[in-house]
mmCIF file with all atom_site columns, C-alpha atoms in Angstrom:
data_model
loop_
_atom_site.group_PDB
_atom_site.id
_atom_site.type_symbol
_atom_site.label_atom_id
_atom_site.label_alt_id
_atom_site.label_comp_id
_atom_site.label_asym_id
_atom_site.label_entity_id
_atom_site.label_seq_id
_atom_site.pdbx_PDB_ins_code
_atom_site.Cartn_x
_atom_site.Cartn_y
_atom_site.Cartn_z
_atom_site.occupancy
_atom_site.B_iso_or_equiv
_atom_site.pdbx_formal_charge
_atom_site.auth_seq_id
_atom_site.auth_comp_id
_atom_site.auth_asym_id
_atom_site.auth_atom_id
_atom_site.pdbx_PDB_model_num
ATOM 1   C CA . UNK V 1 1   ? -20.011 69.745  35.974 1.00 69.00 ? 22  UNK V CA 1
ATOM 2   C CA . UNK V 1 2   ? -21.006 66.233  34.998 1.00 83.00 ? 23  UNK V CA 1
ATOM 3   C CA . UNK V 1 3   ? -21.808 63.452  37.488 1.00 83.00 ? 24  UNK V CA 1
ATOM 4   C CA . UNK V 1 4   ? -18.501 61.748  36.655 1.00 83.00 ? 25  UNK V CA 1
ATOM 5   C CA . UNK V 1 5   ? -16.576 64.986  37.272 1.00 81.00 ? 26  UNK V CA 1
ATOM 6   C CA . UNK V 1 6   ? -18.354 65.503  40.598 1.00 83.00 ? 27  UNK V CA 1
ATOM 7   C CA . UNK V 1 7   ? -17.630 61.922  41.669 1.00 82.00 ? 28  UNK V CA 1
ATOM 8   C CA . UNK V 1 8   ? -13.970 62.270  40.722 1.00 82.00 ? 29  UNK V CA 1
ATOM 9   C CA . UNK V 1 9   ? -13.709 65.599  42.619 1.00 81.00 ? 30  UNK V CA 1
ATOM 10  C CA . UNK V 1 10  ? -15.279 64.079  45.763 1.00 82.00 ? 31  UNK V CA 1
ATOM 11  C CA . UNK V 1 11  ? -12.849 61.117  45.628 1.00 83.00 ? 32  UNK V CA 1
ATOM 12  C CA . UNK V 1 12  ? -9.869  63.501  45.383 1.00 82.00 ? 33  UNK V CA 1
ATOM 13  C CA . UNK V 1 13  ? -11.134 65.621  48.277 1.00 82.00 ? 34  UNK V CA 1
ATOM 14  C CA . UNK V 1 14  ? -12.121 62.719  50.553 1.00 82.00 ? 35  UNK V CA 1
ATOM 15  C CA . UNK V 1 15  ? -9.069  62.929  52.867 1.00 83.00 ? 36  UNK V CA 1
ATOM 16  C CA . UNK V 1 16  ? -8.826  66.765  52.927 1.00 80.00 ? 37  UNK V CA 1
ATOM 17  C CA . UNK V 1 17  ? -9.318  68.291  56.394 1.00 79.00 ? 38  UNK V CA 1
ATOM 18  C CA . UNK V 1 18  ? -9.852  71.994  57.326 1.00 76.00 ? 39  UNK V CA 1
ATOM 19  C CA . UNK V 1 19  ? -6.757  73.881  58.563 1.00 75.00 ? 40  UNK V CA 1
ATOM 20  C CA . UNK V 1 20  ? -6.422  74.126  62.327 1.00 74.00 ? 41  UNK V CA 1
ATOM 21  C CA . UNK V 1 21  ? -6.958  77.822  63.174 1.00 71.00 ? 42  UNK V CA 1
ATOM 22  C CA . UNK V 1 22  ? -6.274  77.631  66.920 1.00 70.00 ? 43  UNK V CA 1
ATOM 23  C CA . UNK V 1 23  ? -2.777  79.202  66.561 1.00 68.00 ? 44  UNK V CA 1
ATOM 24  C CA . UNK V 1 24  ? -3.960  82.010  64.280 1.00 69.00 ? 45  UNK V CA 1
ATOM 25  C CA . UNK V 1 25  ? -2.664  85.525  65.059 1.00 65.00 ? 46  UNK V CA 1
ATOM 26  C CA . UNK V 1 26  ? -5.354  88.081  65.766 1.00 64.00 ? 47  UNK V CA 1
ATOM 27  C CA . UNK V 1 27  ? -4.696  91.466  64.180 1.00 61.00 ? 48  UNK V CA 1
ATOM 28  C CA . UNK V 1 28  ? -5.856  94.497  66.106 1.00 62.00 ? 49  UNK V CA 1
ATOM 29  C CA . UNK V 1 29  ? -7.416  97.472  64.369 1.00 60.00 ? 50  UNK V CA 1
ATOM 30  C CA . UNK V 1 30  ? -4.737  99.987  63.315 1.00 64.00 ? 51  UNK V CA 1
ATOM 31  C CA . UNK V 1 31  ? -5.113  103.664 64.065 1.00 71.00 ? 52  UNK V CA 1
ATOM 32  C CA . UNK V 1 32  ? -5.677  106.042 61.173 1.00 69.00 ? 53  UNK V CA 1
ATOM 33  C CA . UNK V 1 33  ? -2.406  107.295 59.614 1.00 68.00 ? 54  UNK V CA 1
ATOM 34  C CA . UNK V 1 34  ? -1.150  110.691 60.735 1.00 69.00 ? 55  UNK V CA 1
ATOM 35  C CA . UNK V 1 35  ? -1.074  113.587 58.235 1.00 65.00 ? 56  UNK V CA 1
ATOM 36  C CA . UNK V 1 36  ? 2.719   113.184 58.029 1.00 67.00 ? 57  UNK V CA 1
ATOM 37  C CA . UNK V 1 37  ? 2.403   109.492 57.173 1.00 68.00 ? 58  UNK V CA 1
ATOM 38  C CA . UNK V 1 38  ? -0.227  110.273 54.539 1.00 63.00 ? 59  UNK V CA 1
ATOM 39  C CA . UNK V 1 39  ? 2.025   112.930 52.977 1.00 59.00 ? 60  UNK V CA 1
ATOM 40  C CA . UNK V 1 40  ? 5.050   110.584 52.872 1.00 66.00 ? 61  UNK V CA 1
ATOM 41  C CA . UNK V 1 41  ? 2.948   107.765 51.442 1.00 66.00 ? 62  UNK V CA 1
ATOM 42  C CA . UNK V 1 42  ? 1.533   110.063 48.758 1.00 62.00 ? 63  UNK V CA 1
ATOM 43  C CA . UNK V 1 43  ? 5.019   111.400 47.925 1.00 57.00 ? 64  UNK V CA 1
ATOM 44  C CA . UNK V 1 44  ? 6.386   107.868 47.568 1.00 60.00 ? 65  UNK V CA 1
ATOM 45  C CA . UNK V 1 45  ? 3.509   106.857 45.305 1.00 57.00 ? 66  UNK V CA 1
ATOM 46  C CA . UNK V 1 46  ? 3.939   110.010 43.235 1.00 50.00 ? 67  UNK V CA 1
ATOM 47  C CA . UNK V 1 47  ? 7.558   108.992 42.610 1.00 49.00 ? 68  UNK V CA 1
ATOM 48  C CA . UNK V 1 48  ? 8.959   110.742 39.569 1.00 44.00 ? 69  UNK V CA 1
ATOM 49  C CA . UNK V 1 49  ? 5.631   111.574 37.884 1.00 40.00 ? 70  UNK V CA 1
ATOM 50  C CA . UNK V 1 50  ? 6.512   115.252 38.184 1.00 42.00 ? 71  UNK V CA 1
ATOM 51  C CA . UNK V 1 51  ? 10.089  116.173 37.409 1.00 54.00 ? 72  UNK V CA 1
ATOM 52  C CA . UNK V 1 52  ? 10.830  119.833 38.010 1.00 70.00 ? 73  UNK V CA 1
ATOM 53  C CA . UNK V 1 53  ? 14.249  119.273 36.464 1.00 77.00 ? 74  UNK V CA 1
ATOM 54  C CA . UNK V 1 54  ? 13.786  120.625 32.930 1.00 83.00 ? 75  UNK V CA 1
ATOM 55  C CA . UNK V 1 55  ? 17.366  120.097 31.726 1.00 87.00 ? 76  UNK V CA 1
ATOM 56  C CA . UNK V 1 56  ? 17.173  118.604 28.218 1.00 86.00 ? 77  UNK V CA 1
ATOM 57  C CA . UNK V 1 57  ? 18.967  115.423 27.168 1.00 83.00 ? 78  UNK V CA 1
ATOM 58  C CA . UNK V 1 58  ? 18.073  115.556 23.485 1.00 81.00 ? 79  UNK V CA 1
ATOM 59  C CA . UNK V 1 59  ? 20.505  116.742 20.817 1.00 81.00 ? 80  UNK V CA 1
ATOM 60  C CA . UNK V 1 60  ? 23.597  118.587 21.996 1.00 84.00 ? 81  UNK V CA 1
ATOM 61  C CA . UNK V 1 61  ? 26.296  120.302 19.983 1.00 88.00 ? 82  UNK V CA 1
ATOM 62  C CA . UNK V 1 62  ? 29.625  118.730 20.933 1.00 90.00 ? 83  UNK V CA 1
ATOM 63  C CA . UNK V 1 63  ? 32.444  120.918 22.150 1.00 91.00 ? 84  UNK V CA 1
ATOM 64  C CA . UNK V 1 64  ? 36.099  119.981 21.641 1.00 90.00 ? 85  UNK V CA 1
ATOM 65  C CA . UNK V 1 65  ? 37.594  118.004 24.570 1.00 90.00 ? 86  UNK V CA 1
ATOM 66  C CA . UNK V 1 66  ? 40.201  120.729 25.175 1.00 92.00 ? 87  UNK V CA 1
ATOM 67  C CA . UNK V 1 67  ? 37.859  123.677 24.502 1.00 93.00 ? 88  UNK V CA 1
ATOM 68  C CA . UNK V 1 68  ? 37.268  126.330 27.155 1.00 94.00 ? 89  UNK V CA 1
ATOM 69  C CA . UNK V 1 69  ? 33.611  126.631 28.082 1.00 96.00 ? 90  UNK V CA 1
ATOM 70  C CA . UNK V 1 70  ? 32.653  130.020 29.421 1.00 96.00 ? 91  UNK V CA 1
ATOM 71  C CA . UNK V 1 71  ? 29.581  132.136 30.191 1.00 96.00 ? 92  UNK V CA 1
ATOM 72  C CA . UNK V 1 72  ? 28.927  135.481 31.895 1.00 96.00 ? 93  UNK V CA 1
ATOM 73  C CA . UNK V 1 73  ? 25.593  137.156 32.582 1.00 95.00 ? 94  UNK V CA 1
ATOM 74  C CA . UNK V 1 74  ? 25.102  140.847 31.955 1.00 94.00 ? 95  UNK V CA 1
ATOM 75  C CA . UNK V 1 75  ? 25.985  142.873 35.024 1.00 91.00 ? 96  UNK V CA 1
ATOM 76  C CA . UNK V 1 76  ? 28.909  140.716 36.165 1.00 93.00 ? 97  UNK V CA 1
ATOM 77  C CA . UNK V 1 77  ? 31.943  142.942 36.596 1.00 94.00 ? 98  UNK V CA 1
ATOM 78  C CA . UNK V 1 78  ? 34.932  142.091 34.423 1.00 95.00 ? 99  UNK V CA 1
ATOM 79  C CA . UNK V 1 79  ? 37.223  141.908 37.475 1.00 95.00 ? 100 UNK V CA 1
ATOM 80  C CA . UNK V 1 80  ? 34.900  139.396 39.171 1.00 95.00 ? 101 UNK V CA 1
ATOM 81  C CA . UNK V 1 81  ? 34.751  137.268 36.018 1.00 96.00 ? 102 UNK V CA 1
ATOM 82  C CA . UNK V 1 82  ? 38.535  137.459 35.528 1.00 96.00 ? 103 UNK V CA 1
ATOM 83  C CA . UNK V 1 83  ? 39.063  136.270 39.097 1.00 96.00 ? 104 UNK V CA 1
ATOM 84  C CA . UNK V 1 84  ? 36.684  133.339 38.490 1.00 96.00 ? 105 UNK V CA 1
ATOM 85  C CA . UNK V 1 85  ? 38.563  132.379 35.305 1.00 96.00 ? 106 UNK V CA 1
ATOM 86  C CA . UNK V 1 86  ? 41.862  132.423 37.206 1.00 96.00 ? 107 UNK V CA 1
ATOM 87  C CA . UNK V 1 87  ? 40.531  130.157 39.956 1.00 95.00 ? 108 UNK V CA 1
ATOM 88  C CA . UNK V 1 88  ? 40.774  133.000 42.456 1.00 96.00 ? 109 UNK V CA 1
ATOM 89  C CA . UNK V 1 89  ? 37.677  132.139 44.481 1.00 95.00 ? 110 UNK V CA 1
ATOM 90  C CA . UNK V 1 90  ? 37.629  129.580 47.267 1.00 95.00 ? 111 UNK V CA 1
ATOM 91  C CA . UNK V 1 91  ? 35.774  126.467 46.099 1.00 96.00 ? 112 UNK V CA 1
ATOM 92  C CA . UNK V 1 92  ? 32.956  125.905 48.571 1.00 95.00 ? 113 UNK V CA 1
ATOM 93  C CA . UNK V 1 93  ? 31.370  122.838 46.927 1.00 95.00 ? 114 UNK V CA 1
ATOM 94  C CA . UNK V 1 94  ? 32.435  120.221 44.375 1.00 96.00 ? 115 UNK V CA 1
ATOM 95  C CA . UNK V 1 95  ? 30.655  117.696 42.160 1.00 96.00 ? 116 UNK V CA 1
ATOM 96  C CA . UNK V 1 96  ? 32.399  114.884 40.257 1.00 96.00 ? 117 UNK V CA 1
ATOM 97  C CA . UNK V 1 97  ? 30.484  113.532 37.243 1.00 94.00 ? 118 UNK V CA 1
ATOM 98  C CA . UNK V 1 98  ? 33.108  111.021 36.084 1.00 92.00 ? 119 UNK V CA 1
ATOM 99  C CA . UNK V 1 99  ? 31.599  107.664 35.104 1.00 89.00 ? 120 UNK V CA 1
ATOM 100 C CA . UNK V 1 100 ? 28.017  108.942 35.036 1.00 91.00 ? 121 UNK V CA 1
ATOM 101 C CA . UNK V 1 101 ? 25.553  108.640 32.189 1.00 90.00 ? 122 UNK V CA 1
ATOM 102 C CA . UNK V 1 102 ? 24.011  111.819 30.778 1.00 91.00 ? 123 UNK V CA 1
ATOM 103 C CA . UNK V 1 103 ? 20.757  111.090 32.647 1.00 91.00 ? 124 UNK V CA 1
ATOM 104 C CA . UNK V 1 104 ? 22.577  110.514 35.947 1.00 93.00 ? 125 UNK V CA 1
ATOM 105 C CA . UNK V 1 105 ? 24.598  113.703 35.414 1.00 93.00 ? 126 UNK V CA 1
ATOM 106 C CA . UNK V 1 106 ? 21.405  115.614 34.632 1.00 93.00 ? 127 UNK V CA 1
ATOM 107 C CA . UNK V 1 107 ? 19.923  114.674 38.009 1.00 93.00 ? 128 UNK V CA 1
ATOM 108 C CA . UNK V 1 108 ? 23.161  115.241 39.917 1.00 94.00 ? 129 UNK V CA 1
ATOM 109 C CA . UNK V 1 109 ? 23.822  118.675 38.383 1.00 95.00 ? 130 UNK V CA 1
ATOM 110 C CA . UNK V 1 110 ? 20.270  119.806 39.131 1.00 94.00 ? 131 UNK V CA 1
ATOM 111 C CA . UNK V 1 111 ? 20.466  118.554 42.725 1.00 94.00 ? 132 UNK V CA 1
ATOM 112 C CA . UNK V 1 112 ? 23.942  120.058 43.189 1.00 95.00 ? 133 UNK V CA 1
ATOM 113 C CA . UNK V 1 113 ? 22.887  123.537 42.025 1.00 95.00 ? 134 UNK V CA 1
ATOM 114 C CA . UNK V 1 114 ? 19.771  123.406 44.239 1.00 93.00 ? 135 UNK V CA 1
ATOM 115 C CA . UNK V 1 115 ? 21.941  122.381 47.233 1.00 93.00 ? 136 UNK V CA 1
ATOM 116 C CA . UNK V 1 116 ? 24.417  125.190 46.507 1.00 93.00 ? 137 UNK V CA 1
ATOM 117 C CA . UNK V 1 117 ? 21.588  127.723 46.455 1.00 92.00 ? 138 UNK V CA 1
ATOM 118 C CA . UNK V 1 118 ? 20.070  126.290 49.652 1.00 91.00 ? 139 UNK V CA 1
ATOM 119 C CA . UNK V 1 119 ? 23.419  126.532 51.484 1.00 91.00 ? 140 UNK V CA 1
ATOM 120 C CA . UNK V 1 120 ? 24.439  129.961 50.123 1.00 92.00 ? 141 UNK V CA 1
ATOM 121 C CA . UNK V 1 121 ? 27.406  128.598 48.158 1.00 93.00 ? 142 UNK V CA 1
ATOM 122 C CA . UNK V 1 122 ? 28.899  131.293 45.924 1.00 94.00 ? 143 UNK V CA 1
ATOM 123 C CA . UNK V 1 123 ? 31.747  129.429 44.227 1.00 96.00 ? 144 UNK V CA 1
ATOM 124 C CA . UNK V 1 124 ? 31.708  125.778 43.150 1.00 97.00 ? 145 UNK V CA 1
ATOM 125 C CA . UNK V 1 125 ? 33.521  123.338 40.864 1.00 97.00 ? 146 UNK V CA 1
ATOM 126 C CA . UNK V 1 126 ? 32.069  120.603 38.664 1.00 97.00 ? 147 UNK V CA 1
ATOM 127 C CA . UNK V 1 127 ? 34.512  118.002 37.369 1.00 96.00 ? 148 UNK V CA 1
ATOM 128 C CA . UNK V 1 128 ? 33.146  116.537 34.115 1.00 94.00 ? 149 UNK V CA 1
ATOM 129 C CA . UNK V 1 129 ? 36.134  115.063 32.280 1.00 92.00 ? 150 UNK V CA 1
ATOM 130 C CA . UNK V 1 130 ? 36.979  115.305 28.592 1.00 89.00 ? 151 UNK V CA 1
ATOM 131 C CA . UNK V 1 131 ? 35.146  112.261 27.274 1.00 80.00 ? 152 UNK V CA 1
ATOM 132 C CA . UNK V 1 132 ? 38.214  110.032 26.969 1.00 74.00 ? 153 UNK V CA 1
ATOM 133 C CA . UNK V 1 133 ? 36.465  107.218 28.833 1.00 68.00 ? 154 UNK V CA 1
ATOM 134 C CA . UNK V 1 134 ? 33.405  106.791 26.590 1.00 67.00 ? 155 UNK V CA 1
ATOM 135 C CA . UNK V 1 135 ? 33.172  104.741 23.405 1.00 70.00 ? 156 UNK V CA 1
ATOM 136 C CA . UNK V 1 136 ? 32.674  107.706 21.098 1.00 69.00 ? 157 UNK V CA 1
ATOM 137 C CA . UNK V 1 137 ? 35.634  109.582 22.650 1.00 70.00 ? 158 UNK V CA 1
ATOM 138 C CA . UNK V 1 138 ? 33.403  112.672 22.707 1.00 82.00 ? 159 UNK V CA 1
ATOM 139 C CA . UNK V 1 139 ? 33.013  114.988 25.705 1.00 88.00 ? 160 UNK V CA 1
ATOM 140 C CA . UNK V 1 140 ? 29.334  114.221 26.312 1.00 90.00 ? 161 UNK V CA 1
ATOM 141 C CA . UNK V 1 141 ? 29.076  115.569 29.850 1.00 93.00 ? 162 UNK V CA 1
ATOM 142 C CA . UNK V 1 142 ? 31.152  118.654 29.078 1.00 94.00 ? 163 UNK V CA 1
ATOM 143 C CA . UNK V 1 143 ? 28.945  119.425 26.075 1.00 94.00 ? 164 UNK V CA 1
ATOM 144 C CA . UNK V 1 144 ? 25.745  118.996 28.070 1.00 94.00 ? 165 UNK V CA 1
ATOM 145 C CA . UNK V 1 145 ? 27.082  121.133 30.931 1.00 95.00 ? 166 UNK V CA 1
ATOM 146 C CA . UNK V 1 146 ? 27.873  123.945 28.492 1.00 95.00 ? 167 UNK V CA 1
ATOM 147 C CA . UNK V 1 147 ? 24.210  123.770 27.468 1.00 94.00 ? 168 UNK V CA 1
ATOM 148 C CA . UNK V 1 148 ? 22.663  123.238 30.915 1.00 95.00 ? 169 UNK V CA 1
ATOM 149 C CA . UNK V 1 149 ? 24.507  125.717 33.124 1.00 95.00 ? 170 UNK V CA 1
ATOM 150 C CA . UNK V 1 150 ? 23.186  128.927 31.478 1.00 95.00 ? 171 UNK V CA 1
ATOM 151 C CA . UNK V 1 151 ? 19.660  127.569 32.069 1.00 93.00 ? 172 UNK V CA 1
ATOM 152 C CA . UNK V 1 152 ? 20.056  128.103 35.829 1.00 94.00 ? 173 UNK V CA 1
ATOM 153 C CA . UNK V 1 153 ? 19.198  131.716 36.692 1.00 93.00 ? 174 UNK V CA 1
ATOM 154 C CA . UNK V 1 154 ? 21.247  131.278 39.888 1.00 93.00 ? 175 UNK V CA 1
ATOM 155 C CA . UNK V 1 155 ? 24.466  130.767 37.898 1.00 95.00 ? 176 UNK V CA 1
ATOM 156 C CA . UNK V 1 156 ? 25.966  134.160 37.179 1.00 96.00 ? 177 UNK V CA 1
ATOM 157 C CA . UNK V 1 157 ? 29.051  132.883 35.359 1.00 97.00 ? 178 UNK V CA 1
ATOM 158 C CA . UNK V 1 158 ? 31.122  129.794 34.653 1.00 97.00 ? 179 UNK V CA 1
ATOM 159 C CA . UNK V 1 159 ? 34.505  129.104 33.100 1.00 97.00 ? 180 UNK V CA 1
ATOM 160 C CA . UNK V 1 160 ? 36.750  126.103 32.468 1.00 97.00 ? 181 UNK V CA 1
ATOM 161 C CA . UNK V 1 161 ? 39.061  125.472 35.408 1.00 96.00 ? 182 UNK V CA 1
ATOM 162 C CA . UNK V 1 162 ? 42.779  126.058 35.801 1.00 96.00 ? 183 UNK V CA 1
ATOM 163 C CA . UNK V 1 163 ? 45.096  123.041 35.397 1.00 95.00 ? 184 UNK V CA 1
ATOM 164 C CA . UNK V 1 164 ? 45.408  122.446 39.154 1.00 95.00 ? 185 UNK V CA 1
ATOM 165 C CA . UNK V 1 165 ? 41.600  122.089 39.383 1.00 95.00 ? 186 UNK V CA 1
ATOM 166 C CA . UNK V 1 166 ? 41.170  119.833 36.344 1.00 94.00 ? 187 UNK V CA 1
ATOM 167 C CA . UNK V 1 167 ? 41.736  122.207 33.434 1.00 95.00 ? 188 UNK V CA 1
ATOM 168 C CA . UNK V 1 168 ? 39.426  121.639 30.455 1.00 94.00 ? 189 UNK V CA 1
ATOM 169 C CA . UNK V 1 169 ? 37.899  118.684 32.334 1.00 94.00 ? 190 UNK V CA 1
ATOM 170 C CA . UNK V 1 170 ? 36.286  120.869 35.013 1.00 96.00 ? 191 UNK V CA 1
ATOM 171 C CA . UNK V 1 171 ? 34.382  124.119 35.315 1.00 97.00 ? 192 UNK V CA 1
ATOM 172 C CA . UNK V 1 172 ? 34.185  126.881 37.942 1.00 98.00 ? 193 UNK V CA 1
ATOM 173 C CA . UNK V 1 173 ? 30.741  128.229 38.845 1.00 97.00 ? 194 UNK V CA 1
ATOM 174 C CA . UNK V 1 174 ? 29.850  131.592 40.329 1.00 97.00 ? 195 UNK V CA 1
ATOM 175 C CA . UNK V 1 175 ? 26.375  131.599 41.888 1.00 95.00 ? 196 UNK V CA 1
ATOM 176 C CA . UNK V 1 176 ? 24.097  134.523 42.626 1.00 91.00 ? 197 UNK V CA 1
ATOM 177 C CA . UNK V 1 177 ? 24.345  136.053 46.090 1.00 82.00 ? 198 UNK V CA 1
ATOM 178 C CA . UNK V 1 178 ? 21.351  135.257 48.261 1.00 74.00 ? 199 UNK V CA 1
ATOM 179 C CA . UNK V 1 179 ? 19.408  138.045 49.969 1.00 76.00 ? 200 UNK V CA 1
ATOM 180 C CA . UNK V 1 180 ? 20.857  136.853 53.286 1.00 77.00 ? 201 UNK V CA 1
ATOM 181 C CA . UNK V 1 181 ? 24.403  137.228 51.929 1.00 73.00 ? 202 UNK V CA 1
ATOM 182 C CA . UNK V 1 182 ? 23.607  140.652 50.460 1.00 72.00 ? 203 UNK V CA 1
ATOM 183 C CA . UNK V 1 183 ? 22.332  141.783 53.864 1.00 79.00 ? 204 UNK V CA 1
ATOM 184 C CA . UNK V 1 184 ? 25.519  140.554 55.574 1.00 76.00 ? 205 UNK V CA 1
ATOM 185 C CA . UNK V 1 185 ? 27.629  142.480 53.053 1.00 72.00 ? 206 UNK V CA 1
ATOM 186 C CA . UNK V 1 186 ? 25.594  145.630 53.662 1.00 76.00 ? 207 UNK V CA 1
ATOM 187 C CA . UNK V 1 187 ? 26.044  145.235 57.426 1.00 81.00 ? 208 UNK V CA 1
ATOM 188 C CA . UNK V 1 188 ? 29.783  144.606 57.039 1.00 76.00 ? 209 UNK V CA 1
ATOM 189 C CA . UNK V 1 189 ? 30.154  147.743 54.930 1.00 77.00 ? 210 UNK V CA 1
ATOM 190 C CA . UNK V 1 190 ? 27.925  149.775 57.254 1.00 79.00 ? 211 UNK V CA 1
ATOM 191 C CA . UNK V 1 191 ? 25.271  150.310 54.610 1.00 77.00 ? 212 UNK V CA 1
ATOM 192 C CA . UNK V 1 192 ? 21.545  150.683 55.215 1.00 65.00 ? 213 UNK V CA 1
ATOM 193 C CA . UNK V 1 193 ? 19.379  150.543 52.101 1.00 58.00 ? 214 UNK V CA 1
ATOM 194 C CA . UNK V 1 194 ? 22.532  150.941 50.030 1.00 53.00 ? 215 UNK V CA 1
ATOM 195 C CA . UNK V 1 195 ? 23.620  154.187 51.759 1.00 56.00 ? 216 UNK V CA 1
ATOM 196 C CA . UNK V 1 196 ? 26.529  154.589 54.208 1.00 55.00 ? 217 UNK V CA 1
ATOM 197 C CA . UNK V 1 197 ? 25.544  154.882 57.865 1.00 52.00 ? 218 UNK V CA 1
ATOM 198 C CA . UNK V 1 198 ? 26.474  158.412 59.193 1.00 55.00 ? 219 UNK V CA 1
#
């Protein structure tokens, strides 16, 4: 800094006074965060770095808007599957994907299936539409659902819904019975280890 610069700086600062600190708030020392607070803070900072949802959003083969989408795992009895196809099971949970993007639907479907499993839901309905509302007039969500649903080991079968439940714009799901539900069935039927009680 030259002498001229220093002189100019001192002239500019001549009438500057220190801030009055008499009304300053005094902060007390905070206690260390609890383990719960540390966990929540870490979870919030982690955000979406790890996404256990592995449902793909890359290329999908489009299905026809009016096509029936259907899937059945080995071991599912034909009568059980037929009843699902006919809408014969009480719908215990529903998810509506109308108006969602593929990415939003991906998250919602994953969360919905996890919630169904957590709450022992056996029969559910997902309403996905036929793609009439998007620019391409292609059933994006329906096509992705047909690809995603078999990826869940908990889904034993699915089939396009009957007209009164949305027809080709919705799908019935049949989820695997939980161990708790299997035990209740055994008790109801008087079975212990799969054998009738004498």
